[in-house]
mmCIF file of C-alpha atoms in Angstrom:
data_model
loop_
_atom_site.group_PDB
_atom_site.id
_atom_site.type_symbol
_atom_site.label_atom_id
_atom_site.label_comp_id
_atom_site.label_asym_id
_atom_site.label_seq_id
_atom_site.Cartn_x
_atom_site.Cartn_y
_atom_site.Cartn_z
ATOM 1 C CA ILE A 1 -18.472 13.968 9.130
ATOM 2 C CA ALA A 2 -14.569 14.579 9.829
ATOM 3 C CA GLY A 3 -12.284 12.209 8.539
ATOM 4 C CA ILE A 4 -12.974 8.607 7.581
ATOM 5 C CA THR A 5 -15.948 6.623 8.766
ATOM 6 C CA GLN A 6 -16.743 3.149 8.657
ATOM 7 C CA ALA A 7 -20.268 1.243 9.382
ATOM 8 C CA PRO A 8 -21.055 -0.943 10.752
ATOM 9 C CA THR A 9 -18.758 -0.592 13.930
ATOM 10 C CA SER A 10 -18.939 -4.536 14.799
ATOM 11 C CA GLN A 11 -21.056 -7.566 12.878
ATOM 12 C CA ILE A 12 -21.568 -11.143 13.531
ATOM 13 C CA LEU A 13 -22.507 -12.733 10.346
ATOM 14 C CA ALA A 14 -23.369 -16.467 9.327
ATOM 15 C CA ALA A 15 -21.453 -18.336 6.530
ATOM 16 C CA GLY A 16 -22.737 -17.746 3.387
ATOM 17 C CA ARG A 17 -24.126 -14.347 3.466
ATOM 18 C CA ARG A 18 -23.636 -11.491 1.624
ATOM 19 C CA MET A 19 -21.969 -8.453 3.719
ATOM 20 C CA THR A 20 -21.043 -5.154 2.458
ATOM 21 C CA LEU A 21 -18.938 -2.923 4.886
ATOM 22 C CA ARG A 22 -18.973 0.773 4.124
ATOM 23 C CA CYS A 23 -16.058 3.397 4.352
ATOM 24 C CA THR A 24 -16.671 7.270 3.697
ATOM 25 C CA GLN A 25 -14.031 9.667 3.760
ATOM 26 C CA ASP A 26 -14.376 13.680 3.532
ATOM 27 C CA MET A 27 -10.562 14.876 3.364
ATOM 28 C CA ARG A 28 -11.051 14.483 -0.653
ATOM 29 C CA HIS A 29 -8.301 12.237 -0.581
ATOM 30 C CA ASN A 30 -7.582 10.349 -4.084
ATOM 31 C CA ALA A 31 -6.415 7.211 -2.648
ATOM 32 C CA MET A 32 -8.384 4.272 -0.786
ATOM 33 C CA TYR A 33 -7.693 1.316 0.906
ATOM 34 C CA TRP A 34 -9.187 -2.024 2.621
ATOM 35 C CA TYR A 35 -6.754 -3.905 5.272
ATOM 36 C CA ARG A 36 -7.813 -6.717 7.648
ATOM 37 C CA GLN A 37 -5.676 -7.412 10.912
ATOM 38 C CA ASP A 38 -5.852 -10.109 12.755
ATOM 39 C CA LEU A 39 -3.821 -11.341 15.745
ATOM 40 C CA GLY A 40 -0.068 -11.850 15.237
ATOM 41 C CA LEU A 41 0.076 -10.707 11.521
ATOM 42 C CA GLY A 42 0.508 -7.197 10.290
ATOM 43 C CA LEU A 43 -2.268 -5.065 8.219
ATOM 44 C CA ARG A 44 -2.923 -6.924 5.081
ATOM 45 C CA LEU A 45 -4.137 -5.141 2.034
ATOM 46 C CA ILE A 46 -7.423 -6.679 0.346
ATOM 47 C CA HIS A 47 -8.062 -4.167 -2.123
ATOM 48 C CA TYR A 48 -7.334 -0.424 -3.013
ATOM 49 C CA SER A 49 -8.228 2.290 -5.467
ATOM 50 C CA ASN A 50 -5.710 5.135 -6.543
ATOM 51 C CA THR A 51 -8.594 7.072 -7.729
ATOM 52 C CA ALA A 52 -12.191 7.007 -8.186
ATOM 53 C CA GLY A 53 -13.396 4.785 -10.890
ATOM 54 C CA THR A 54 -10.185 2.708 -10.423
ATOM 55 C CA THR A 55 -9.485 -0.263 -8.012
ATOM 56 C CA GLY A 56 -6.743 -2.495 -7.800
ATOM 57 C CA LYS A 57 -5.968 -6.237 -5.748
ATOM 58 C CA GLY A 58 -3.795 -6.291 -2.648
ATOM 59 C CA GLU A 59 -2.226 -9.123 -1.176
ATOM 60 C CA VAL A 60 -5.637 -11.093 0.025
ATOM 61 C CA PRO A 61 -8.224 -9.986 -2.414
ATOM 62 C CA ASP A 62 -9.829 -13.657 -2.557
ATOM 63 C CA GLY A 63 -13.604 -13.391 -1.448
ATOM 64 C CA TYR A 64 -13.774 -9.946 -1.484
ATOM 65 C CA SER A 65 -14.946 -7.239 -4.001
ATOM 66 C CA VAL A 66 -14.801 -3.601 -3.955
ATOM 67 C CA SER A 67 -15.729 -0.286 -6.246
ATOM 68 C CA ARG A 68 -14.951 3.337 -5.915
ATOM 69 C CA ALA A 69 -17.905 5.049 -7.673
ATOM 70 C CA ASN A 70 -17.033 8.211 -6.681
ATOM 71 C CA THR A 71 -14.077 10.082 -4.324
ATOM 72 C CA ASP A 72 -15.536 9.671 -0.864
ATOM 73 C CA ASP A 73 -16.891 6.031 -0.808
ATOM 74 C CA PHE A 74 -15.131 2.974 -0.736
ATOM 75 C CA PRO A 75 -17.461 -0.150 -0.068
ATOM 76 C CA LEU A 76 -15.776 -3.791 0.467
ATOM 77 C CA THR A 77 -18.306 -6.682 0.077
ATOM 78 C CA LEU A 78 -17.974 -10.346 0.769
ATOM 79 C CA ALA A 79 -19.877 -11.969 -1.498
ATOM 80 C CA SER A 80 -20.368 -15.416 0.627
ATOM 81 C CA ALA A 81 -18.549 -14.897 4.002
ATOM 82 C CA VAL A 82 -16.518 -17.939 5.327
ATOM 83 C CA PRO A 83 -15.032 -17.934 9.056
ATOM 84 C CA SER A 84 -11.911 -17.537 7.628
ATOM 85 C CA GLN A 85 -12.947 -13.871 7.045
ATOM 86 C CA THR A 86 -13.559 -13.049 10.900
ATOM 87 C CA SER A 87 -11.113 -10.511 11.303
ATOM 88 C CA VAL A 88 -10.997 -6.531 11.859
ATOM 89 C CA TYR A 89 -11.363 -4.446 8.640
ATOM 90 C CA PHE A 90 -9.644 -0.968 8.446
ATOM 91 C CA CYS A 91 -10.446 1.137 5.804
ATOM 92 C CA ALA A 92 -7.868 4.201 5.147
ATOM 93 C CA SER A 93 -7.384 6.788 2.706
ATOM 94 C CA SER A 94 -4.249 9.206 1.747
ATOM 95 C CA ASP A 95 -3.276 11.988 -0.870
ATOM 96 C CA SER A 96 -0.828 10.117 -2.974
ATOM 97 C CA THR A 97 0.227 13.439 -4.852
ATOM 98 C CA SER A 98 1.936 14.227 -1.156
ATOM 99 C CA PRO A 99 5.345 13.710 -0.799
ATOM 100 C CA THR A 100 4.996 11.447 2.337
ATOM 101 C CA ASP A 101 1.327 9.691 1.221
ATOM 102 C CA THR A 102 0.471 9.393 4.561
ATOM 103 C CA GLN A 103 -2.542 6.870 5.079
ATOM 104 C CA TYR A 104 -5.381 8.064 7.748
ATOM 105 C CA PHE A 105 -7.317 5.267 8.961
ATOM 106 C CA GLY A 106 -11.304 4.477 9.932
ATOM 107 C CA PRO A 107 -11.902 3.247 13.460
ATOM 108 C CA GLY A 108 -12.598 -0.264 12.005
ATOM 109 C CA THR A 109 -15.033 -2.656 11.744
ATOM 110 C CA ARG A 110 -14.991 -5.884 13.727
ATOM 111 C CA LEU A 111 -16.767 -8.978 11.915
ATOM 112 C CA THR A 112 -17.563 -12.501 13.159
ATOM 113 C CA VAL A 113 -18.387 -15.198 10.828
ATOM 114 C CA LEU A 114 -19.926 -18.128 12.240
ATOM 115 C CA GLY B 1 10.491 -12.133 -0.333
ATOM 116 C CA GLN B 2 9.163 -9.283 1.701
ATOM 117 C CA ASN B 3 10.018 -9.078 5.349
ATOM 118 C CA ILE B 4 9.515 -6.691 8.436
ATOM 119 C CA ASP B 5 10.788 -7.880 11.548
ATOM 120 C CA GLN B 6 9.543 -5.962 14.946
ATOM 121 C CA PRO B 7 9.966 -7.717 18.469
ATOM 122 C CA THR B 8 6.452 -8.878 19.384
ATOM 123 C CA GLU B 9 6.306 -7.470 22.956
ATOM 124 C CA MET B 10 8.403 -4.881 25.228
ATOM 125 C CA THR B 11 7.932 -3.635 28.799
ATOM 126 C CA ALA B 12 9.498 -0.293 30.017
ATOM 127 C CA THR B 13 9.103 1.993 32.990
ATOM 128 C CA GLU B 14 6.928 5.287 33.228
ATOM 129 C CA GLY B 15 9.789 8.186 32.913
ATOM 130 C CA ALA B 16 12.293 5.922 30.978
ATOM 131 C CA ILE B 17 13.394 5.536 27.641
ATOM 132 C CA VAL B 18 12.789 2.913 25.013
ATOM 133 C CA GLN B 19 13.832 1.929 21.637
ATOM 134 C CA ILE B 20 11.900 -0.244 19.243
ATOM 135 C CA ASN B 21 13.665 -1.919 16.481
ATOM 136 C CA CYS B 22 12.464 -2.644 12.942
ATOM 137 C CA THR B 23 14.030 -4.505 10.184
ATOM 138 C CA TYR B 24 13.330 -5.020 6.495
ATOM 139 C CA GLN B 25 13.838 -6.389 3.065
ATOM 140 C CA THR B 26 11.519 -5.464 0.808
ATOM 141 C CA SER B 27 11.021 -4.924 -3.002
ATOM 142 C CA GLY B 28 12.411 -1.411 -3.291
ATOM 143 C CA PHE B 29 11.950 1.422 -0.917
ATOM 144 C CA ASN B 30 10.129 4.759 -0.863
ATOM 145 C CA GLY B 31 9.754 5.304 2.894
ATOM 146 C CA LEU B 32 9.193 4.237 6.614
ATOM 147 C CA PHE B 33 6.525 4.923 8.602
ATOM 148 C CA TRP B 34 5.885 4.408 12.157
ATOM 149 C CA TYR B 35 2.223 4.132 13.522
ATOM 150 C CA GLN B 36 0.663 3.866 16.831
ATOM 151 C CA GLN B 37 -2.285 1.685 17.703
ATOM 152 C CA HIS B 38 -4.255 1.572 20.992
ATOM 153 C CA ALA B 39 -6.018 -1.779 21.732
ATOM 154 C CA GLY B 40 -9.717 -1.667 19.998
ATOM 155 C CA GLU B 41 -8.474 1.653 18.202
ATOM 156 C CA ALA B 42 -7.419 2.582 14.899
ATOM 157 C CA PRO B 43 -3.695 3.075 14.014
ATOM 158 C CA THR B 44 -2.626 6.576 13.863
ATOM 159 C CA PHE B 45 0.303 7.959 11.980
ATOM 160 C CA LEU B 46 3.236 8.880 14.182
ATOM 161 C CA SER B 47 6.387 9.430 11.872
ATOM 162 C CA TYR B 48 7.717 9.151 8.261
ATOM 163 C CA ASN B 49 11.640 8.490 7.249
ATOM 164 C CA VAL B 50 12.639 8.582 3.765
ATOM 165 C CA LEU B 51 16.369 9.571 4.244
ATOM 166 C CA ASP B 52 18.751 8.183 6.349
ATOM 167 C CA GLY B 53 19.084 9.769 9.827
ATOM 168 C CA LEU B 54 16.879 10.863 12.740
ATOM 169 C CA GLU B 55 13.602 12.719 12.608
ATOM 170 C CA GLU B 56 12.613 14.290 16.182
ATOM 171 C CA LYS B 57 9.142 15.046 17.043
ATOM 172 C CA GLY B 58 8.497 15.824 20.599
ATOM 173 C CA ARG B 59 9.406 12.459 22.809
ATOM 174 C CA PHE B 60 9.053 10.187 20.025
ATOM 175 C CA SER B 61 12.059 9.931 17.309
ATOM 176 C CA SER B 62 12.640 7.811 14.445
ATOM 177 C CA PHE B 63 15.803 6.729 12.746
ATOM 178 C CA LEU B 64 16.517 5.029 9.481
ATOM 179 C CA SER B 65 19.379 3.561 7.806
ATOM 180 C CA ARG B 66 18.505 2.398 4.296
ATOM 181 C CA SER B 67 21.716 0.548 3.979
ATOM 182 C CA LYS B 68 21.057 -1.605 7.119
ATOM 183 C CA GLY B 69 17.444 -1.857 6.256
ATOM 184 C CA TYR B 70 16.932 -0.674 9.631
ATOM 185 C CA SER B 71 14.867 1.678 11.792
ATOM 186 C CA TYR B 72 13.858 2.482 15.278
ATOM 187 C CA LEU B 73 11.432 4.379 17.121
ATOM 188 C CA LEU B 74 12.717 6.202 20.275
ATOM 189 C CA LEU B 75 10.142 7.087 22.815
ATOM 190 C CA LYS B 76 11.395 9.158 25.569
ATOM 191 C CA GLU B 77 9.999 10.373 29.069
ATOM 192 C CA LEU B 78 7.173 7.380 28.700
ATOM 193 C CA GLN B 79 4.000 7.987 29.981
ATOM 194 C CA MET B 80 1.239 5.271 30.957
ATOM 195 C CA LYS B 81 -0.477 6.238 27.590
ATOM 196 C CA ASP B 82 2.132 5.370 25.599
ATOM 197 C CA SER B 83 1.178 1.705 26.710
ATOM 198 C CA ALA B 84 0.083 0.586 22.787
ATOM 199 C CA SER B 85 1.016 -1.254 19.879
ATOM 200 C CA TYR B 86 3.892 0.157 17.311
ATOM 201 C CA LEU B 87 3.665 -0.564 13.857
ATOM 202 C CA CYS B 88 6.720 -0.274 11.368
ATOM 203 C CA ALA B 89 5.590 -0.364 7.679
ATOM 204 C CA ILE B 90 7.658 0.340 4.651
ATOM 205 C CA MET B 91 6.612 1.618 1.328
ATOM 206 C CA ASP B 92 7.424 -0.425 -1.504
ATOM 207 C CA SER B 93 8.106 0.002 -5.040
ATOM 208 C CA ASN B 94 4.564 -0.351 -6.127
ATOM 209 C CA TYR B 95 4.011 2.610 -3.227
ATOM 210 C CA GLN B 96 2.012 0.105 -1.174
ATOM 211 C CA LEU B 97 2.660 -0.400 2.476
ATOM 212 C CA ILE B 98 4.079 -3.634 3.639
ATOM 213 C CA TRP B 99 3.483 -3.625 7.438
ATOM 214 C CA GLY B 100 5.294 -5.418 10.070
ATOM 215 C CA ALA B 101 2.825 -7.342 12.533
ATOM 216 C CA GLY B 102 3.696 -4.733 15.669
ATOM 217 C CA THR B 103 5.369 -4.181 18.855
ATOM 218 C CA LYS B 104 3.407 -4.216 21.550
ATOM 219 C CA LEU B 105 4.747 -2.139 24.690
ATOM 220 C CA ILE B 106 3.983 -2.524 28.170
ATOM 221 C CA ILE B 107 4.481 0.625 30.374
ATOM 222 C CA LYS B 108 4.975 -0.554 33.946
ATOM 223 C CA PRO B 109 4.529 2.498 36.658
#
């Protein structure tokens, strides 16, 4: 693994189903983030984690949950998917101890909820 | 409230220069970022400004005026591969990134 990976690449999901989006980074970054990107809108933060064992809510957390059991992995779970959760989901990570705290993004997961 | 404004779309000619503006009003300021995003791909980091002035990196430069809440990204010697969306983001007082909707740049031969 080089950088940050996400799985699956894309998914079509029936409404009401549970779904976990996976995110793994090998850069030993302490901070990780989940965003959704919708047409005409900026990236919106769903949840974040500043370090393993801690998580926080972003701008649009409702309907989503996350966990951070270790440094590398940061899964995002939709407990009961709804059509408004159709979006492209990006995971990102950063070294928040660095002066610039630049975020690096995974390739994204395109999710369609029917 | 927090607000970041960028033009929705711009068109420029291969070999020319284009300036993409970003104005912002946010709760606190801990830096401004520019990212490039090709269609169907992830955003990739271009530049970071935290002090007023111009930061130059090859064909790309980014300018910041904190007092005016204003930044621009300048792209010189445009190439077809520069066709992409350019995202402006502000790191706010909570060290979270607030993102603009992005500017889609179309390069014509």
